[in-house]
Short mmCIF file of C-alpha atoms and ligand atoms in Angstrom, two decimals:
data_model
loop_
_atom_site.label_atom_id
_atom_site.label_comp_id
_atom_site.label_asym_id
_atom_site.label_seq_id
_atom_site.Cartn_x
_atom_site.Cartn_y
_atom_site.Cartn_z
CA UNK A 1 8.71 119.16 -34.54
CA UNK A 2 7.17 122.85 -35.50
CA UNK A 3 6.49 125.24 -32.58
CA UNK A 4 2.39 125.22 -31.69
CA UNK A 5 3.79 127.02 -28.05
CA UNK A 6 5.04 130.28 -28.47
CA UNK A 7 2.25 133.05 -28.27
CA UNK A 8 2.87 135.97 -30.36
CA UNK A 9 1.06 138.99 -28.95
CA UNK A 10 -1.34 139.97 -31.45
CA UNK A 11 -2.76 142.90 -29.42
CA UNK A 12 -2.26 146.16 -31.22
CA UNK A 13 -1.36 144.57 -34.48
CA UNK A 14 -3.48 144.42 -37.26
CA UNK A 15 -5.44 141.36 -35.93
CA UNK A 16 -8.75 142.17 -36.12
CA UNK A 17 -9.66 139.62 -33.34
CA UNK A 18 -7.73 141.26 -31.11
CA UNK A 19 -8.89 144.25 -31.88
CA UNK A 20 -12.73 143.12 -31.63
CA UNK A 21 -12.31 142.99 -27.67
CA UNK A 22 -11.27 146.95 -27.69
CA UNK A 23 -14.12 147.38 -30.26
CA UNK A 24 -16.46 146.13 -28.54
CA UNK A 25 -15.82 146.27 -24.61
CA UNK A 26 -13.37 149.67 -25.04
CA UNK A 27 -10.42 150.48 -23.85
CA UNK A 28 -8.56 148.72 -20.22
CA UNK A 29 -9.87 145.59 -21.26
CA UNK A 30 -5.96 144.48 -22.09
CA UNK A 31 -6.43 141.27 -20.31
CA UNK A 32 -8.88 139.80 -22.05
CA UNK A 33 -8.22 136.41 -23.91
CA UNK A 34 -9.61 135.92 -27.50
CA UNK A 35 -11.16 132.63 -28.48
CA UNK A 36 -13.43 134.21 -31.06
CA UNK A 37 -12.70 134.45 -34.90
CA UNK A 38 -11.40 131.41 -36.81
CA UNK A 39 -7.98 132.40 -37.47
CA UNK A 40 -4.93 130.51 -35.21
CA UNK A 41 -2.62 132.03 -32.71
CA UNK A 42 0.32 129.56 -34.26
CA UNK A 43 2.56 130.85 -36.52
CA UNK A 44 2.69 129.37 -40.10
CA UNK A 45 4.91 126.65 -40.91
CA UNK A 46 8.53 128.06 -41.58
CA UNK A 47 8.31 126.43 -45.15
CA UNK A 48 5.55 129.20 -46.09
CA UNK A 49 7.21 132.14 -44.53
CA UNK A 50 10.55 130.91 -45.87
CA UNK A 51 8.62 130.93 -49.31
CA UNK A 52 7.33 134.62 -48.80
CA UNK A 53 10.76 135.67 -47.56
CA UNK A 54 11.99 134.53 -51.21
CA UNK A 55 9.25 136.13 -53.03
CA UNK A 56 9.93 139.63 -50.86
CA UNK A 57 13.72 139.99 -52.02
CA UNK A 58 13.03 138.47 -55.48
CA UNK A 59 9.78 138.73 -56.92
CA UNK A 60 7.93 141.86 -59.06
CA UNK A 61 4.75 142.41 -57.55
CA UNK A 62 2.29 143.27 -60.73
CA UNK A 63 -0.69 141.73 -62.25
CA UNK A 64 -0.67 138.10 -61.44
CA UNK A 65 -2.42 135.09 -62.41
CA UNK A 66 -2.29 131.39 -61.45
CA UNK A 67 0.59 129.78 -62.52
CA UNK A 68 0.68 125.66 -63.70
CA UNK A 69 2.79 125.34 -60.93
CA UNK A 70 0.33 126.54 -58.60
CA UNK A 71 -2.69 123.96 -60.27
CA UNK A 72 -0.31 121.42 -59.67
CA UNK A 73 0.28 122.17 -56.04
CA UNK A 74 -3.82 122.19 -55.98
CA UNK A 75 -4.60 118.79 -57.58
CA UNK A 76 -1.88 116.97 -55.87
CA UNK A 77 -3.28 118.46 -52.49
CA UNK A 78 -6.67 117.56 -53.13
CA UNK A 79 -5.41 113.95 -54.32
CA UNK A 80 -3.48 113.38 -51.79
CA UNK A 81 -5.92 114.51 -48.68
CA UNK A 82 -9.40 114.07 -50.52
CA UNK A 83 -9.64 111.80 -52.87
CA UNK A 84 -10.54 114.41 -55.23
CA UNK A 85 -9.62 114.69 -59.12
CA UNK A 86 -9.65 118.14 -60.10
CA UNK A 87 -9.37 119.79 -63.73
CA UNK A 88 -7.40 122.99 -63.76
CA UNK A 89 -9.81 123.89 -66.32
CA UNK A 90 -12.66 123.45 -63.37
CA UNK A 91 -11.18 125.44 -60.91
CA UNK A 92 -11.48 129.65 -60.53
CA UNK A 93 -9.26 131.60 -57.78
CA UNK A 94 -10.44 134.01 -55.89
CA UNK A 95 -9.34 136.21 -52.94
CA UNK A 96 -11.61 134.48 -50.56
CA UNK A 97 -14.10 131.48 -50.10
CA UNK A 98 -17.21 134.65 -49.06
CA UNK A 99 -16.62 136.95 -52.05
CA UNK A 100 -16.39 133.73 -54.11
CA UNK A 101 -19.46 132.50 -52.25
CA UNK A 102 -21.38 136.02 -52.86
CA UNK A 103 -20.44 135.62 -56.58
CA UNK A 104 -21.72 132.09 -56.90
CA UNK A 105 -25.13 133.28 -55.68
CA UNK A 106 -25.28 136.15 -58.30
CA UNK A 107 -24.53 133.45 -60.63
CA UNK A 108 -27.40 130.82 -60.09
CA UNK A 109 -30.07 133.04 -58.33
CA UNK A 110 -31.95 136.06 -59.13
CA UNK A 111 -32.93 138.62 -56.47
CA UNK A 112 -36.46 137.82 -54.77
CA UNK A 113 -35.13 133.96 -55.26
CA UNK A 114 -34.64 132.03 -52.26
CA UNK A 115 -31.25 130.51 -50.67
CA UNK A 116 -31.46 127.39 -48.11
CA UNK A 117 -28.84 127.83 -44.92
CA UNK A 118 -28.82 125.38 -42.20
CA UNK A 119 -28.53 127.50 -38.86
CA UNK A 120 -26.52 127.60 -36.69
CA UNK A 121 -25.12 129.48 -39.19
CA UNK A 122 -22.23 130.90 -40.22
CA UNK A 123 -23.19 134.83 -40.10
CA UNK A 124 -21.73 136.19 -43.59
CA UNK A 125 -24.31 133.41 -45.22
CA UNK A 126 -27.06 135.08 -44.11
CA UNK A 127 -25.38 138.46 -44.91
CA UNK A 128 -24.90 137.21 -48.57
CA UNK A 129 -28.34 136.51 -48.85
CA UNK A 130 -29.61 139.35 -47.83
CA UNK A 131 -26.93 141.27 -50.55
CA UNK A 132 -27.95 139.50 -53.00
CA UNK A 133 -31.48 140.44 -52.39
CA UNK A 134 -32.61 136.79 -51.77
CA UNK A 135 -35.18 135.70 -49.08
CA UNK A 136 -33.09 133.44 -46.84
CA UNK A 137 -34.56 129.97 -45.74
CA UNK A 138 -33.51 128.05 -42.64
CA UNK A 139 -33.64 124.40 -42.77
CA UNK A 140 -32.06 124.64 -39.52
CA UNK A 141 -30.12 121.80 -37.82
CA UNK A 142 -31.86 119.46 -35.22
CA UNK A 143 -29.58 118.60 -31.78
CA UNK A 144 -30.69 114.70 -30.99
CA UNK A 145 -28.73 112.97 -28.97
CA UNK A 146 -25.91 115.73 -28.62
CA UNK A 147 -25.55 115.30 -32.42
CA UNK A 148 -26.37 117.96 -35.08
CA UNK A 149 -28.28 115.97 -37.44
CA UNK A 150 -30.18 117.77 -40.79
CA UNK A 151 -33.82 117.77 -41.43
CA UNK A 152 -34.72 116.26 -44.46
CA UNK A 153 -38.50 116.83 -44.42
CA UNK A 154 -37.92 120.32 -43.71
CA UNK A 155 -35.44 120.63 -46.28
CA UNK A 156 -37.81 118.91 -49.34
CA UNK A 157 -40.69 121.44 -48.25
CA UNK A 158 -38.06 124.32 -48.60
CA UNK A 159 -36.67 122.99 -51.71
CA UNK A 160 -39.64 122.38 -53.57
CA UNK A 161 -40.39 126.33 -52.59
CA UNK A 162 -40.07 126.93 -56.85
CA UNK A 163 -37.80 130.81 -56.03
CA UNK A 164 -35.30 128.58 -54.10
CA UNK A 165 -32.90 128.09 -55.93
CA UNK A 166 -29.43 127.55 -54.10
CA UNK A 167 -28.32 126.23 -50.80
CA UNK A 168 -25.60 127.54 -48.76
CA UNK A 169 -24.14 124.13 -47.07
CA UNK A 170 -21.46 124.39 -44.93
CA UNK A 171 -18.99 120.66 -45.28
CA UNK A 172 -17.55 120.64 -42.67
CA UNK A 173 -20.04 122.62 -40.57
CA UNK A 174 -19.01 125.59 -38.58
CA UNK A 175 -20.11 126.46 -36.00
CA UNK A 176 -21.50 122.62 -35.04
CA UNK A 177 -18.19 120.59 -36.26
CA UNK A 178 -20.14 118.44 -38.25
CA UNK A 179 -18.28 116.27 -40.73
CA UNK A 180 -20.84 115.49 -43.29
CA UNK A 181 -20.96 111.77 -43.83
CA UNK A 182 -21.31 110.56 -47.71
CA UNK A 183 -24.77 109.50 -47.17
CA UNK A 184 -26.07 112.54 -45.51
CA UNK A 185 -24.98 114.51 -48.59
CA UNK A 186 -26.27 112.18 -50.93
CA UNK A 187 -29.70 112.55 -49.17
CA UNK A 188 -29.30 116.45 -49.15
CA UNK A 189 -28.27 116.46 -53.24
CA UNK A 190 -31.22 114.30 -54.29
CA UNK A 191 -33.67 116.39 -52.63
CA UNK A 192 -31.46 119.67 -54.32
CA UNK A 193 -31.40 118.27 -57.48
CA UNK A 194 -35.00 116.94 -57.22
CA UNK A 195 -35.80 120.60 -57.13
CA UNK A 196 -33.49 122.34 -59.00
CA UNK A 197 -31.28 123.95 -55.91
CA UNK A 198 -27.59 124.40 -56.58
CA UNK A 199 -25.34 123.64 -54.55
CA UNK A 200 -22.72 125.64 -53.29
CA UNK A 201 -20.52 123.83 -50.87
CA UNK A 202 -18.38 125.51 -48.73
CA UNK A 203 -14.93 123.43 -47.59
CA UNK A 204 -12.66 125.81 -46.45
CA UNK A 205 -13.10 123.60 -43.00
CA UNK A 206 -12.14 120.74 -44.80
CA UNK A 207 -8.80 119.65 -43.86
CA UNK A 208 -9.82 119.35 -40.26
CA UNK A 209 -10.92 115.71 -39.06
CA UNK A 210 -10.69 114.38 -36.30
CA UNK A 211 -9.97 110.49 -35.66
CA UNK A 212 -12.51 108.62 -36.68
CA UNK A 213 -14.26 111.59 -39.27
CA UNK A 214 -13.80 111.21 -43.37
CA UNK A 215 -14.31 114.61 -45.02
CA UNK A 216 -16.50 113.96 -47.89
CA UNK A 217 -15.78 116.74 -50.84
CA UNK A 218 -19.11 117.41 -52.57
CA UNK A 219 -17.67 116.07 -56.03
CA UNK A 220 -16.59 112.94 -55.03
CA UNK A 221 -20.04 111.77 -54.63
CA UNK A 222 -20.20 111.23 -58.12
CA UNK A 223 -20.53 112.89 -61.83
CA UNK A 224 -24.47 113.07 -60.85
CA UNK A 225 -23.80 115.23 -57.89
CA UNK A 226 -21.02 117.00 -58.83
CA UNK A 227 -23.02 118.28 -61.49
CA UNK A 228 -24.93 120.40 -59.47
CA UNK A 229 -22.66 121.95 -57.32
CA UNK A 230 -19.79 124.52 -56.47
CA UNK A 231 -16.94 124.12 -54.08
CA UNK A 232 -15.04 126.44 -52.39
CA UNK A 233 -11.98 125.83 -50.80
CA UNK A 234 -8.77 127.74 -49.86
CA UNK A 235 -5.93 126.50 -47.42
CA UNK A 236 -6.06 129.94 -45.73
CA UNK A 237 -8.04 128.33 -42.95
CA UNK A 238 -5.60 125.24 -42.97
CA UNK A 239 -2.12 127.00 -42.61
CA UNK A 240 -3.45 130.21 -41.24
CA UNK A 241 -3.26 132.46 -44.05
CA UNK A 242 -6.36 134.45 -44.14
CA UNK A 243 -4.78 137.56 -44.27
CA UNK A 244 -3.47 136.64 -47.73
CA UNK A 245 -6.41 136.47 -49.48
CA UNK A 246 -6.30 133.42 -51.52
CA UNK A 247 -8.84 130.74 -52.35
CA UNK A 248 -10.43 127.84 -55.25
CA UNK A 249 -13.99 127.53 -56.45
CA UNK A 250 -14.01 123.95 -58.12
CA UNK A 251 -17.00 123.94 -60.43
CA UNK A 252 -16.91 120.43 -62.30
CA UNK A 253 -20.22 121.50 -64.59
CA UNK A 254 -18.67 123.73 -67.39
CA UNK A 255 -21.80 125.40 -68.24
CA UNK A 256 -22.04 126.94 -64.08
CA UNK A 257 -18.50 127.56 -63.88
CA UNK A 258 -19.41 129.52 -67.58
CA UNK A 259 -21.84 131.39 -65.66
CA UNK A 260 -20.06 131.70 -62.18
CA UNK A 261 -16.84 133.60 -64.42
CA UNK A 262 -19.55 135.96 -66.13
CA UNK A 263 -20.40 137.05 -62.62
CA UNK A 264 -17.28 137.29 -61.78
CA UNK A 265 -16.43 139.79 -64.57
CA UNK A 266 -19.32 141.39 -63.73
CA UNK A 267 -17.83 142.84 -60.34
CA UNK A 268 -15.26 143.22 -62.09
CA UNK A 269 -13.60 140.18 -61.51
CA UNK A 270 -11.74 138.06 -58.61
CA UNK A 271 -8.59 138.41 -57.90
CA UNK A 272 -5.84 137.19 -55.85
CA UNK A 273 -2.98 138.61 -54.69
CA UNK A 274 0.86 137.86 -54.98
CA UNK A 275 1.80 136.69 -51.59
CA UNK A 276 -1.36 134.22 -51.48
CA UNK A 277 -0.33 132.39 -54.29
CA UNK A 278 3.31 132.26 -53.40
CA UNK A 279 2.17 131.16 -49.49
CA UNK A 280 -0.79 128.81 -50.40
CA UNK A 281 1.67 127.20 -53.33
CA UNK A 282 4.02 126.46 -50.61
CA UNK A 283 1.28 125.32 -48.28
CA UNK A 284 0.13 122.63 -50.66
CA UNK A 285 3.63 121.47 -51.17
CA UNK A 286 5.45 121.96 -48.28
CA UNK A 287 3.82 122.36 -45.15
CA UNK A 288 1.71 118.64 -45.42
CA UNK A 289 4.13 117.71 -41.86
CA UNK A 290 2.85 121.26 -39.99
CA UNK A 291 -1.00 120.69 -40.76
CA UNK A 292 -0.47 116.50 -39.39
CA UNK A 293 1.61 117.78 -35.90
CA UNK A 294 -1.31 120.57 -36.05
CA UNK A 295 -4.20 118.29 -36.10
CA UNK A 296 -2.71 116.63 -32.83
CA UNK A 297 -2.37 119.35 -31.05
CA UNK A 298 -6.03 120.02 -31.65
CA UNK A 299 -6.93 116.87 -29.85
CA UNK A 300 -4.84 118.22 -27.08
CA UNK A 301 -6.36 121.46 -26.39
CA UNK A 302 -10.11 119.83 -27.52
CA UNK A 303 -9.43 117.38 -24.72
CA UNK A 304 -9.10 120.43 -22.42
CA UNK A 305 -12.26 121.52 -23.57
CA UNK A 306 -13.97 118.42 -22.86
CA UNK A 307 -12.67 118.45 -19.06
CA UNK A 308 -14.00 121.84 -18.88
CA UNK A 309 -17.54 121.01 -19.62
CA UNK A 310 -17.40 117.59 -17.85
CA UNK A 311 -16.30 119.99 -14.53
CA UNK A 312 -18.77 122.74 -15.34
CA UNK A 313 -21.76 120.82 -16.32
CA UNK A 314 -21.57 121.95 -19.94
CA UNK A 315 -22.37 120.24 -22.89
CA UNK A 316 -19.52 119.89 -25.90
CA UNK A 317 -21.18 119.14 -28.88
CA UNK A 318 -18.11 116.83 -30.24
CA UNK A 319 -16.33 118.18 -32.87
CA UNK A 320 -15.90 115.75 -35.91
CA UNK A 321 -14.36 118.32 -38.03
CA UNK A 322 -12.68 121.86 -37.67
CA UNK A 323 -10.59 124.12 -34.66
CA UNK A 324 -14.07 125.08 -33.25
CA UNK A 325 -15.56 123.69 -29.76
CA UNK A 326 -19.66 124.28 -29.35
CA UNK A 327 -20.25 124.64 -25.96
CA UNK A 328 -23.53 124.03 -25.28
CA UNK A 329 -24.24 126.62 -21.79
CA UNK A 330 -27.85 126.42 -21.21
CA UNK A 331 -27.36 124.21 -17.91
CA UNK A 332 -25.80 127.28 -16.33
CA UNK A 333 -28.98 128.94 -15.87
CA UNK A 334 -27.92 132.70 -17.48
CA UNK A 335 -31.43 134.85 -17.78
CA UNK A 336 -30.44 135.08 -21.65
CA UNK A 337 -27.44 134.91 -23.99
CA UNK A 338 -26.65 138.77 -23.63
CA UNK A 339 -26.33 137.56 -19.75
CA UNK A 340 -23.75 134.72 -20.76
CA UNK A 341 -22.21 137.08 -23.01
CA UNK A 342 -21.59 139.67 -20.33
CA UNK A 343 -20.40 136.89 -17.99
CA UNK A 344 -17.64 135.64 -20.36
CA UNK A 345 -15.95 138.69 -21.39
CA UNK A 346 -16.81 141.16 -17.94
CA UNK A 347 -16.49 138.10 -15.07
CA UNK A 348 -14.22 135.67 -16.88
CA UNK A 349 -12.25 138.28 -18.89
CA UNK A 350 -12.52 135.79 -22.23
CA UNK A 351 -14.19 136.95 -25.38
CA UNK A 352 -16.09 134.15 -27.25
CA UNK A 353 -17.90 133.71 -30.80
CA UNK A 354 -21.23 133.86 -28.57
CA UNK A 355 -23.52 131.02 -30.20
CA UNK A 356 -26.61 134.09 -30.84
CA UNK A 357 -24.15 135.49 -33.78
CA UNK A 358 -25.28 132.09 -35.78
CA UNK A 359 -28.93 132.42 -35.25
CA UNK A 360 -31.18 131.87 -32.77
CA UNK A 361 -30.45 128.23 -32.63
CA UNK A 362 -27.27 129.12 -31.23
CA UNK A 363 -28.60 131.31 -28.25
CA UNK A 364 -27.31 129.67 -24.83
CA UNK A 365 -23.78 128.73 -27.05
CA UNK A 366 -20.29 129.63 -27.22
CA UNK A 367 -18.20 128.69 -30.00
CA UNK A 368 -14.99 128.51 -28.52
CA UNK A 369 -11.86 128.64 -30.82
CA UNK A 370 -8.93 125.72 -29.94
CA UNK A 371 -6.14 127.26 -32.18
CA UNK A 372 -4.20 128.78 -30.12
CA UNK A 373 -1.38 127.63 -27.43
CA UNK A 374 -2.30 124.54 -24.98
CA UNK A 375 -1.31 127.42 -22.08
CA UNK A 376 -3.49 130.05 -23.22
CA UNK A 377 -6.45 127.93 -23.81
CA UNK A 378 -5.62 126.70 -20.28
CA UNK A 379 -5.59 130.22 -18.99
CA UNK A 380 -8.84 130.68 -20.89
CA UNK A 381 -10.80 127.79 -19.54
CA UNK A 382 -9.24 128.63 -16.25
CA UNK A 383 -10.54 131.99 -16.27
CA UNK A 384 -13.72 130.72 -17.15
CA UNK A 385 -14.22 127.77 -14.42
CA UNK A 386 -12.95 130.01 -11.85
CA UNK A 387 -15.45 132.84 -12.90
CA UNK A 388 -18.44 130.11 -12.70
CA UNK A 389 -17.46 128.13 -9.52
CA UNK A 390 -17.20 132.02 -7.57
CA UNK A 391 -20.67 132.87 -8.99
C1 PLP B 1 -17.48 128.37 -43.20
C2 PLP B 1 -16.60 129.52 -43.53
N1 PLP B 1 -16.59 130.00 -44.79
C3 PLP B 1 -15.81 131.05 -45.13
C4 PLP B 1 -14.98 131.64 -44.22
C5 PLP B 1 -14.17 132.84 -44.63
O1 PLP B 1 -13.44 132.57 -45.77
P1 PLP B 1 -12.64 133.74 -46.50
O2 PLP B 1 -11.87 134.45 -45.45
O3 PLP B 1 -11.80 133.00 -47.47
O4 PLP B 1 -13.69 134.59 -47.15
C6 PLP B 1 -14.94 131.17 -42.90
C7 PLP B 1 -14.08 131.82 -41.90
O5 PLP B 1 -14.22 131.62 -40.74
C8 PLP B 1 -15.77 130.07 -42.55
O6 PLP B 1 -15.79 129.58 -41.32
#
């Protein structure tokens, strides 16, 4: 049994969700719970930190690069939880899924091209299309049914656009907690290839299911498909670890991962720092037990979730995939989503992801984060039912 109870307080630390809230609302606003940015409130499994502890009194701390040892905790990971044969040879670190993401689009576009995303999006897509000088195209998601479903006729007419040239496609999907099914990404990839789109599939979600919810990685749909496209994926997410900078782009095709290095070098190169090999090496081979308690304590606290909406007369969009509820708000009758906004963090003293930050398709939303104690989401939903019923 690990410990998902004990809440560390991350106020005045170097947390920069917990500093967001005196960002943004200023100072005396102490009591305000953070549900917002995807990191957990858990502390990582003891066989990571016990790990870093080593590599502290032990290690030198120059110029690294990826050991065997560390491929080997990668394949066997991605064997064992996906299905997935990798190649060292296919597989580039970097010190994060978006730098790694920024450099794949230098790699297979050309400024004045055009990138797909499929809003609601996740904001530091759109940001990296608008760095990389590329027009950005939405082939946004359609709700039917309480269901985020793509649009494939929308997508073929923004393929065959002949400047797009790479989609952004988010497997699992955050904000939405869509797990992809095979067959939805097999329709997506045809009309890519089709068209001559890359692919640049972002998994860092990926080791969140919930029952009843396969995680298809891109490559496994076959030498065809995996032909086409880049994956990124990092257990940072997984065994909360973003603060360690560590993370894989899996490019099967050797003549893309050719050209994804030479951008690399370009900036310079990617990099990744000693304690994020050391604690994602670990991760992969050691902490397996935390991330399967983890996973049930997410169904706990989305459970929660789901009682709050039922006794609100909100809408959760179920999550198949990820820590991330979408609460769909628009039956509560705010003027606008700066109203909801206000409502959350001044009336119910919690600060959200508010849905606007991933596009206009998100406006009326609140992405609400689960990974964190069973109390404090409590306190948070609380908070947040007792704000509404007084209103
Ligand atoms: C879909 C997605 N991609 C990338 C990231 C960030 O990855 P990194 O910190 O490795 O750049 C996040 C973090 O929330 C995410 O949700």
């Amino acid at each position: 049994m690990y410990d998902f109870e004990t809440l560390v307080d991350r106020r005045g630390t170097t947390s920069s969700k917990w500093h967001m809230i005196e960002t943004d609302m200023g100072p005396g606003n102490e009591d305000v719970i953070a549900l917002s940015v995807a990191d957990m409130e858990f502390k990582p499994a003891p066989e990571i930190v016990e790990a870093l502890v080593h590599a502290a009194q032990h290690d030198i701390f120059g110029y690294d690069y990826a050991t065997d040892q560390y491929f080997d905790a990668l394949v066997g990971w991605m064997r064992r939880r996906h299905a997935l044969d990798i190649k060292p040879e296919w597989v580039t670190l970097s010190d994060g899924v978006m730098p790694a993401v920024n450099t794949a689009l230098r790699a297979v576009t050309r400024p004045g091209d055009s990138v797909i995303v499929q809003s609601p999006s996740y904001p530091p897509f759109v940001a990296a299309a608008r760095n990389n000088g590329l027009t950005l195209l939405d082939n946004t998601l359609k709700l039917e049914d309480g269901r985020y479903v793509m649009d494939y006729e929308d997508l073929e007419a923004k393929a065959s656009d002949p400047r797009c040239t790479a989609i952004m496609l988010c497997n699992p999907h955050n904000p939405v907690g869509r797990v992809w099914s095979a067959d939805e990404l097999r329709r997506l990839a045809d009309i890519c290839i089709e068209h001559g789109v890359t692919i640049l599939s972002d998994e860092i979600h990926a080791d969140f299911e919930h029952p009843g919810h396969k995680v298809t990685m891109f490559s496994t749909l076959g030498e065809r498909y995996a032909m086409h496209c880049m994956e990124f994926t990092a257990p940072t997410k997984t065994f909360n670890l973003a603060g360690l900078l560590c993370s894989n782009v899996i490019i099967p095709n050797p003549e893309l991962k050719r050209a994804f290095d030479v951008a690399a070098e370009n900036i310079a190169g990617l990099t990744v720092s000693h304690f994020g090999l050391v604690a994602c090496q670990a991760a992969y081979n050691h902490a397996e037990p935390w991330l399967d308690e983890l996973i049930g304590v997410l169904q706990g606290n989305l459970a929660l979730l789901r009682d709050f909406a039922h006794a609100t007369g909100t809408t959760l969009i179920e999550p198949e995939g990820t820590y991330l509820g979408w609460l769909d708000c628009r039956s509560l009758g705010f003027a606008d989503a700066d109203a909801l906004c206000s409502f959350m963090r001044d009336k119910a003293r919690v600060y959200l992801d508010e849905g606007q930050m991933f596009g206009t398709a998100g406006a009326g939303f609140e992405r609400v984060n689960l990974a964190c104690p069973k109390h404090l989401l409590e306190r948070a939903l609380g908070r947040m039912g007792d704000a509404l019923a007084a209103r």
